[in-house]
Amino acid sequence: MSFTLPELPYAYDALGEFMSAETLEYHHDKHHQAYVTNGNKLLEGSGLEGKSLEDIVKESFGKNAGLFNNAAQHYNHNHFWQWMKPNGGGNIPSNVEKLIISDIGSIDKFRADFINAGLTQFGSGWAWLALNNGKLEIMKTPNGENPLVHGATPILGVDVWEHSYYIDYRNARPAYLEAFFDSLINWEYVSELLEAAQ
Ligand code: MN3
């Protein structure tokens, strides 16, 4: 297989004030494209050419840093575009809500802890909601690393690299994370991923 850049699932200006067209043009067309281009170059001769993207991510971790960084970021961004939608946020589907309440405690606690994970990820990285041994947990990872390499399945993730928010929020990572949670999350996609992972 080779990596290909997916189209954004909405127009560049569809996320309005919460994530601008300028941010999405740079983030999708330049940053994600670079992970695809560099990942394809590094995949050649790696011995992992016939594998799925998930297996390339897991099998290159700790062994082939260049390929891992680009393949993992390709995987992360493929989902990240779908973890957002116009008029997102709001009601959480019942399958996700039930498991958050039983495994994390409450929706308010989940919101606070998820935002805090993004805030306290020092430097570039991601905050996650992941299914680990049948339980939902909040994780944070540096750079391109993701829950797959820790034996868990990502259900929701937010990119806290500065390229994801600096144009719209400057240094205000908290405001970006609150807007992501309250106004951008595509909970139907989160619900589908949870169902597929169970
Ligand atoms: Mn990014």
Coordinates of C-alpha atoms and ligand atoms in Angstrom, one line a residue, residues 27-28 31-32 35 73 76-77 80-81 125-126 159-164 176, ligand 1:
H27 CA -2.8 21.9 8.4
H28 CA -4.3 19.6 5.8
H31 CA 1.4 19.4 7.2
H32 CA -0.7 16.3 6.5
Y35 CA 3.5 13.3 6.4
Q73 CA 0.8 11.4 12.0
N76 CA -3.7 10.5 13.5
H77 CA -4.8 13.2 11.0
F80 CA -8.6 14.1 13.3
W81 CA -10.4 15.6 10.3
G125 CA 1.5 15.9 20.8
W126 CA -2.0 14.7 21.3
D159 CA -3.9 17.6 18.0
V160 CA -2.1 20.0 20.3
W161 CA 0.8 20.8 18.0
E162 CA 0.9 24.6 17.6
H163 CA 0.2 24.3 13.8
S164 CA -3.3 23.2 14.9
Y176 CA -8.6 26.0 21.5
Ligands
MN3_1 MN -1.3 18.3 13.1

